[in-house]
Amino acid sequence: MKHFLFVLAAMFSLIGCNNRTEDEVTEQKDPFPIGTWKLSRLKGINARTGVIDDHSNIACHELTVLEFTKDNTFSFLRYLNIDGKCEEDWITAGTYTYDANTKTINYITTFDDVGSIKLENITDTTFQEVFIGNYYKDDDVKDTITYYYTKVK
């Protein structure tokens, strides 16, 4: 009986030696890409001319927001400068999956548009989306546009 009480006392002493208090909360980061991201920069390379357009200071970009939720839904709200005022230009939402191996977000919008976004330079607080296609002129030359996103929450 003494042995049982000793083992029981030892167990309670180990349980009581927890270094954390009840007030401490362990902050666990959400997995990428969950969170709210703002467009912080847009950089384009015109494949025909080689000219680099760095749109880091264009008004209204900082209002463009992309949000990914834990339940695999997303929303995207883009603002553009229209007649000197920041105006909502495009809103979409839908569902997504993220493949960490290929760094690709596959999505379906509420309008049944299906697509994928290839991401680069991913950190906890930033990522880049690279678009290759006809951006500057509707021709067969593929321009490169890089969208830079920063996590805001």
Coordinates of N, CA and C in Angstrom, one line a residue:
M1 N 0.8 -1.2 0.0 CA 0.0 0.0 0.0 C 0.9 1.3 0.0
K2 N 2.0 1.2 0.8 CA 2.9 2.4 0.8 C 3.5 2.6 -0.5
H3 N 3.8 1.5 -1.2 CA 4.4 1.7 -2.6 C 3.4 2.3 -3.5
F4 N 2.1 1.9 -3.5 CA 1.1 2.5 -4.3 C 0.9 4.0 -4.1
L5 N 0.9 4.4 -2.8 CA 0.8 5.8 -2.4 C 2.0 6.6 -2.9
F6 N 3.2 6.0 -2.8 CA 4.4 6.7 -3.3 C 4.3 6.9 -4.8
V7 N 3.9 5.9 -5.6 CA 3.7 6.0 -7.0 C 2.7 7.1 -7.3
L8 N 1.6 7.1 -6.6 CA 0.5 8.1 -6.8 C 1.0 9.5 -6.5
A9 N 1.7 9.6 -5.5 CA 2.3 11.0 -5.1 C 3.3 11.4 -6.1
A10 N 4.1 10.5 -6.7 CA 5.1 10.8 -7.7 C 4.4 11.3 -9.0
M11 N 3.3 10.6 -9.3 CA 2.6 11.0 -10.5 C 2.0 12.4 -10.4
F12 N 1.4 12.7 -9.2 CA 0.8 14.1 -9.0 C 1.9 15.1 -9.0
S13 N 3.1 14.8 -8.5 CA 4.2 15.8 -8.5 C 4.7 16.1 -9.9
L14 N 4.7 15.1 -10.7 CA 5.1 15.3 -12.1 C 4.1 16.1 -12.9
I15 N 2.8 15.9 -12.6 CA 1.7 16.6 -13.3 C 1.8 18.1 -12.8
G16 N 2.1 18.3 -11.5 CA 2.1 19.6 -11.0 C 3.4 20.4 -11.4
C17 N 4.4 19.8 -12.0 CA 5.6 20.5 -12.4 C 5.5 21.1 -13.8
N18 N 4.3 21.2 -14.3 CA 4.2 21.9 -15.6 C 4.7 23.3 -15.6
N19 N 5.5 23.7 -16.5 CA 6.2 25.0 -16.5 C 5.2 26.1 -16.9
R20 N 4.1 25.8 -17.5 CA 3.2 26.8 -18.1 C 2.1 27.1 -17.1
T21 N 1.7 28.3 -17.0 CA 0.5 28.7 -16.1 C -0.7 28.6 -17.0
E22 N -1.9 28.6 -16.3 CA -3.1 28.5 -17.0 C -3.4 29.8 -17.9
D23 N -2.7 30.9 -17.5 CA -2.9 32.1 -18.3 C -2.1 32.1 -19.6
E24 N -1.1 31.3 -19.7 CA -0.3 31.2 -20.9 C -1.0 30.5 -22.0
V25 N -1.0 31.1 -23.2 CA -1.6 30.5 -24.3 C -0.5 30.3 -25.4
T26 N -0.4 29.1 -25.8 CA 0.5 28.8 -26.9 C 0.0 29.3 -28.2
E27 N 0.7 30.2 -28.8 CA 0.3 30.7 -30.1 C 0.7 29.7 -31.2
Q28 N -0.2 29.2 -32.0 CA 0.1 28.3 -33.0 C -0.2 29.0 -34.4
K29 N 0.8 29.0 -35.2 CA 0.6 29.7 -36.5 C -0.3 28.9 -37.4
D30 N -1.1 29.6 -38.2 CA -1.9 28.9 -39.2 C -1.0 28.4 -40.3
P31 N -1.3 27.3 -40.9 CA -0.5 26.9 -42.1 C -0.7 27.8 -43.3
F32 N 0.3 27.9 -44.1 CA 0.2 28.7 -45.3 C -0.9 28.1 -46.2
P33 N -1.7 28.8 -46.8 CA -1.8 30.3 -47.0 C -2.8 31.0 -46.2
I34 N -3.3 30.3 -45.1 CA -4.4 30.9 -44.3 C -4.0 32.2 -43.8
G35 N -4.9 33.2 -44.0 CA -4.7 34.6 -43.6 C -5.2 35.6 -44.6
T36 N -5.0 36.8 -44.2 CA -5.3 37.9 -45.1 C -4.0 38.5 -45.7
W37 N -4.0 38.7 -47.0 CA -2.8 39.2 -47.7 C -3.1 40.4 -48.5
K38 N -2.2 41.4 -48.5 CA -2.4 42.6 -49.3 C -1.4 42.6 -50.4
L39 N -1.8 43.2 -51.5 CA -0.9 43.3 -52.7 C 0.0 44.5 -52.3
S40 N 1.3 44.3 -52.2 CA 2.2 45.3 -51.8 C 3.1 45.8 -53.0
R41 N 3.1 45.1 -54.1 CA 3.9 45.5 -55.2 C 3.5 44.7 -56.5
L42 N 3.7 45.3 -57.6 CA 3.4 44.7 -58.9 C 4.6 45.0 -59.8
K43 N 5.2 44.0 -60.4 CA 6.3 44.3 -61.3 C 6.1 43.5 -62.6
G44 N 6.2 44.2 -63.7 CA 6.0 43.6 -65.0 C 7.3 43.7 -65.9
I45 N 7.5 42.7 -66.7 CA 8.5 42.7 -67.7 C 7.9 42.5 -69.0
N46 N 8.0 43.5 -69.9 CA 7.5 43.5 -71.2 C 8.4 42.6 -72.0
A47 N 8.0 41.5 -72.5 CA 8.9 40.5 -73.2 C 9.3 41.1 -74.5
R48 N 8.5 41.9 -75.2 CA 8.8 42.4 -76.5 C 9.9 43.5 -76.4
T49 N 9.8 44.4 -75.4 CA 10.7 45.5 -75.3 C 11.8 45.3 -74.2
G50 N 11.5 44.4 -73.3 CA 12.5 44.2 -72.2 C 12.3 45.3 -71.1
V51 N 11.4 46.2 -71.2 CA 11.2 47.2 -70.2 C 10.6 46.6 -69.0
I52 N 11.1 47.0 -67.8 CA 10.6 46.6 -66.5 C 9.8 47.7 -65.9
D53 N 8.5 47.4 -65.7 CA 7.6 48.3 -65.0 C 7.5 47.9 -63.5
D54 N 8.0 48.8 -62.6 CA 7.9 48.5 -61.2 C 6.8 49.4 -60.6
H55 N 5.7 48.7 -60.4 CA 4.5 49.4 -59.9 C 4.4 49.4 -58.4
S56 N 5.5 49.7 -57.7 CA 5.5 49.6 -56.2 C 4.8 50.7 -55.5
N57 N 4.6 51.8 -56.2 CA 4.0 53.0 -55.6 C 2.7 53.4 -56.2
I58 N 2.0 52.5 -56.9 CA 0.8 52.9 -57.6 C -0.3 52.9 -56.6
A59 N -1.1 54.0 -56.6 CA -2.2 54.2 -55.7 C -3.2 53.1 -55.8
C60 N -3.8 52.7 -54.7 CA -4.8 51.8 -54.6 C -4.4 50.3 -54.4
H61 N -3.2 50.0 -54.8 CA -2.7 48.6 -54.7 C -2.8 48.1 -53.2
E62 N -2.5 49.0 -52.3 CA -2.5 48.6 -50.9 C -3.9 48.2 -50.4
L63 N -4.9 48.5 -51.1 CA -6.3 48.1 -50.8 C -6.7 46.8 -51.3
T64 N -5.9 46.3 -52.3 CA -6.2 45.0 -52.9 C -5.9 43.9 -51.8
V65 N -6.9 43.0 -51.6 CA -6.8 42.0 -50.5 C -7.2 40.6 -51.0
L66 N -6.4 39.6 -50.6 CA -6.7 38.2 -50.9 C -6.7 37.5 -49.6
E67 N -7.8 36.8 -49.3 CA -8.0 36.1 -48.0 C -8.2 34.6 -48.2
F68 N -7.5 33.8 -47.5 CA -7.7 32.4 -47.5 C -8.1 31.9 -46.1
T69 N -9.2 31.1 -46.0 CA -9.7 30.7 -44.7 C -9.4 29.3 -44.4
K70 N -9.6 28.9 -43.1 CA -9.3 27.5 -42.7 C -10.2 26.5 -43.4
D71 N -11.4 26.9 -43.7 CA -12.4 26.0 -44.4 C -12.2 26.0 -45.9
N72 N -11.1 26.4 -46.4 CA -10.7 26.3 -47.8 C -11.6 27.1 -48.7
T73 N -12.0 28.3 -48.2 CA -12.6 29.3 -49.1 C -11.7 30.5 -49.2
F74 N -11.9 31.2 -50.2 CA -11.1 32.4 -50.5 C -11.9 33.6 -51.0
S75 N -11.4 34.8 -50.8 CA -12.0 35.9 -51.5 C -10.9 36.8 -52.0
F76 N -11.2 37.5 -53.0 CA -10.2 38.5 -53.6 C -11.0 39.7 -54.0
L77 N -10.4 40.9 -53.5 CA -11.0 42.2 -53.8 C -9.9 43.1 -54.3
R78 N -10.0 43.5 -55.6 CA -9.0 44.3 -56.2 C -9.5 45.7 -56.4
Y79 N -8.7 46.7 -56.1 CA -8.9 48.1 -56.3 C -8.0 48.7 -57.4
L80 N -8.6 49.6 -58.1 CA -7.8 50.3 -59.1 C -8.1 51.8 -59.0
N81 N -7.2 52.6 -59.5 CA -7.3 54.0 -59.5 C -8.1 54.4 -60.7
I82 N -9.4 54.8 -60.5 CA -10.3 55.2 -61.5 C -10.6 56.7 -61.4
D83 N -10.2 57.5 -62.3 CA -10.4 58.9 -62.2 C -10.0 59.6 -60.9
G84 N -8.8 59.1 -60.4 CA -8.2 59.7 -59.2 C -8.8 59.1 -57.9
K85 N -9.7 58.2 -58.0 CA -10.3 57.6 -56.8 C -10.0 56.1 -56.8
C86 N -9.8 55.5 -55.6 CA -9.6 54.1 -55.4 C -11.0 53.5 -55.5
E87 N -11.3 52.6 -56.5 CA -12.6 52.0 -56.7 C -12.4 50.5 -56.7
E88 N -13.4 49.8 -56.1 CA -13.4 48.3 -56.3 C -13.5 48.0 -57.8
D89 N -12.6 47.2 -58.2 CA -12.6 46.8 -59.7 C -13.1 45.4 -59.9
W90 N -12.7 44.5 -59.0 CA -13.0 43.1 -59.2 C -13.1 42.4 -57.9
I91 N -14.2 41.6 -57.7 CA -14.4 40.9 -56.5 C -14.7 39.4 -56.9
T92 N -14.1 38.5 -56.3 CA -14.4 37.1 -56.6 C -14.2 36.3 -55.3
A93 N -14.8 35.1 -55.2 CA -14.7 34.2 -54.1 C -14.8 32.8 -54.6
G94 N -14.5 31.8 -53.7 CA -14.6 30.4 -54.1 C -14.0 29.5 -53.1
T95 N -13.6 28.4 -53.6 CA -12.9 27.4 -52.8 C -11.5 27.1 -53.3
Y96 N -10.6 26.6 -52.5 CA -9.2 26.4 -52.9 C -8.6 25.2 -52.2
T97 N -7.6 24.7 -52.8 CA -6.7 23.7 -52.2 C -5.3 24.2 -52.4
Y98 N -4.4 23.9 -51.4 CA -3.0 24.3 -51.6 C -2.1 23.0 -51.6
D99 N -1.3 22.9 -52.6 CA -0.3 21.8 -52.7 C 1.0 22.3 -52.3
A100 N 1.5 22.0 -51.1 CA 2.8 22.5 -50.6 C 4.0 22.0 -51.4
N101 N 3.8 20.8 -52.0 CA 4.9 20.2 -52.8 C 5.2 21.0 -54.0
T102 N 4.1 21.4 -54.7 CA 4.3 22.2 -56.0 C 4.1 23.7 -55.8
K103 N 3.8 24.1 -54.5 CA 3.5 25.5 -54.2 C 2.5 26.1 -55.1
T104 N 1.4 25.4 -55.3 CA 0.3 25.8 -56.2 C -1.0 25.8 -55.4
I105 N -1.8 26.9 -55.7 CA -3.1 27.0 -55.2 C -4.1 26.7 -56.3
N106 N -4.9 25.7 -56.2 CA -5.9 25.4 -57.2 C -7.2 26.0 -56.7
Y107 N -8.0 26.6 -57.5 CA -9.2 27.2 -57.1 C -10.4 27.1 -58.0
I108 N -11.6 27.2 -57.5 CA -12.8 27.3 -58.3 C -13.6 28.5 -57.7
T109 N -13.9 29.4 -58.6 CA -14.7 30.6 -58.1 C -16.1 30.3 -58.1
T110 N -16.9 31.2 -57.5 CA -18.3 31.0 -57.4 C -19.0 31.1 -58.8
F111 N -18.2 31.6 -59.8 CA -18.7 31.6 -61.2 C -18.2 30.4 -62.0
D112 N -17.7 29.4 -61.2 CA -17.2 28.1 -61.8 C -16.0 28.3 -62.7
D113 N -15.2 29.4 -62.5 CA -13.9 29.5 -63.1 C -13.0 28.6 -62.4
V114 N -12.2 27.9 -63.1 CA -11.2 27.0 -62.5 C -9.8 27.4 -62.9
G115 N -8.9 27.4 -61.9 CA -7.5 27.9 -62.3 C -6.6 27.5 -61.2
S116 N -5.3 27.9 -61.4 CA -4.3 27.6 -60.4 C -3.3 28.8 -60.4
I117 N -2.7 29.0 -59.2 CA -1.7 30.1 -59.0 C -0.4 29.4 -58.6
K118 N 0.6 29.6 -59.3 CA 1.9 29.1 -58.9 C 2.6 30.2 -58.0
L119 N 3.1 29.8 -56.9 CA 3.7 30.7 -55.9 C 5.2 30.5 -55.8
E120 N 5.9 31.6 -55.5 CA 7.3 31.6 -55.3 C 7.7 32.4 -54.1
N121 N 8.9 32.1 -53.6 CA 9.5 32.9 -52.5 C 8.5 33.0 -51.3
I122 N 8.0 31.8 -50.9 CA 7.0 31.8 -49.8 C 7.7 31.9 -48.4
T123 N 7.3 32.8 -47.6 CA 7.7 32.9 -46.2 C 6.4 32.9 -45.3
D124 N 6.6 33.1 -44.0 CA 5.4 33.2 -43.1 C 4.6 34.5 -43.4
T125 N 5.3 35.5 -44.0 CA 4.6 36.8 -44.1 C 4.6 37.3 -45.6
T126 N 5.2 36.6 -46.5 CA 5.2 37.1 -47.9 C 5.1 35.9 -48.9
F127 N 4.6 36.2 -50.1 CA 4.8 35.3 -51.2 C 4.6 36.1 -52.5
Q128 N 5.0 35.5 -53.6 CA 4.9 36.1 -54.9 C 4.1 35.2 -55.8
E129 N 3.3 35.8 -56.6 CA 2.5 35.1 -57.6 C 3.1 35.5 -59.0
V130 N 3.5 34.6 -59.8 CA 4.1 35.0 -61.1 C 3.1 34.6 -62.2
F131 N 2.8 35.5 -63.0 CA 1.9 35.3 -64.2 C 2.7 35.5 -65.5
I132 N 2.6 34.5 -66.3 CA 3.3 34.6 -67.6 C 2.2 34.5 -68.7
G133 N 2.1 35.5 -69.5 CA 1.1 35.6 -70.5 C 1.0 36.9 -71.2
N134 N 0.0 37.2 -72.0 CA -0.2 38.4 -72.7 C -0.7 39.5 -71.8
Y135 N 0.2 40.3 -71.3 CA -0.2 41.4 -70.3 C -0.2 42.7 -71.0
Y136 N 0.9 43.0 -71.7 CA 1.0 44.4 -72.3 C 0.4 44.5 -73.6
K137 N 0.3 43.5 -74.4 CA -0.3 43.5 -75.7 C -0.8 42.1 -76.1
D138 N -1.9 42.1 -76.8 CA -2.5 40.8 -77.1 C -1.7 40.2 -78.3
D139 N -0.6 39.6 -78.0 CA 0.2 39.0 -79.1 C 0.7 37.6 -78.6
D140 N 1.6 37.0 -79.3 CA 2.2 35.7 -79.0 C 3.4 35.8 -78.0
V141 N 3.8 37.0 -77.6 CA 4.9 37.2 -76.7 C 4.4 37.1 -75.3
K142 N 5.1 36.3 -74.5 CA 4.6 36.1 -73.1 C 5.4 37.0 -72.2
D143 N 4.7 37.9 -71.6 CA 5.2 38.9 -70.6 C 5.2 38.2 -69.2
T144 N 6.0 38.7 -68.3 CA 6.1 38.2 -66.9 C 5.6 39.3 -66.0
I145 N 4.6 38.9 -65.2 CA 4.1 39.9 -64.1 C 4.3 39.2 -62.8
T146 N 4.8 39.9 -61.8 CA 5.0 39.3 -60.5 C 4.2 40.2 -59.5
Y147 N 3.3 39.5 -58.8 CA 2.5 40.1 -57.8 C 3.1 39.8 -56.4
Y148 N 3.4 40.8 -55.6 CA 4.0 40.6 -54.3 C 3.0 40.8 -53.2
Y149 N 2.8 39.8 -52.4 CA 1.8 39.9 -51.3 C 2.4 39.9 -49.9
T150 N 1.9 40.6 -49.0 CA 2.4 40.7 -47.6 C 1.2 40.3 -46.7
K151 N 1.5 39.5 -45.7 CA 0.4 39.1 -44.8 C 0.1 40.2 -43.8
V152 N -1.2 40.5 -43.7 CA -1.6 41.5 -42.8 C -2.3 41.0 -41.5
K153 N -2.8 39.8 -41.6 CA -3.3 39.1 -40.4 C -3.6 37.6 -40.7

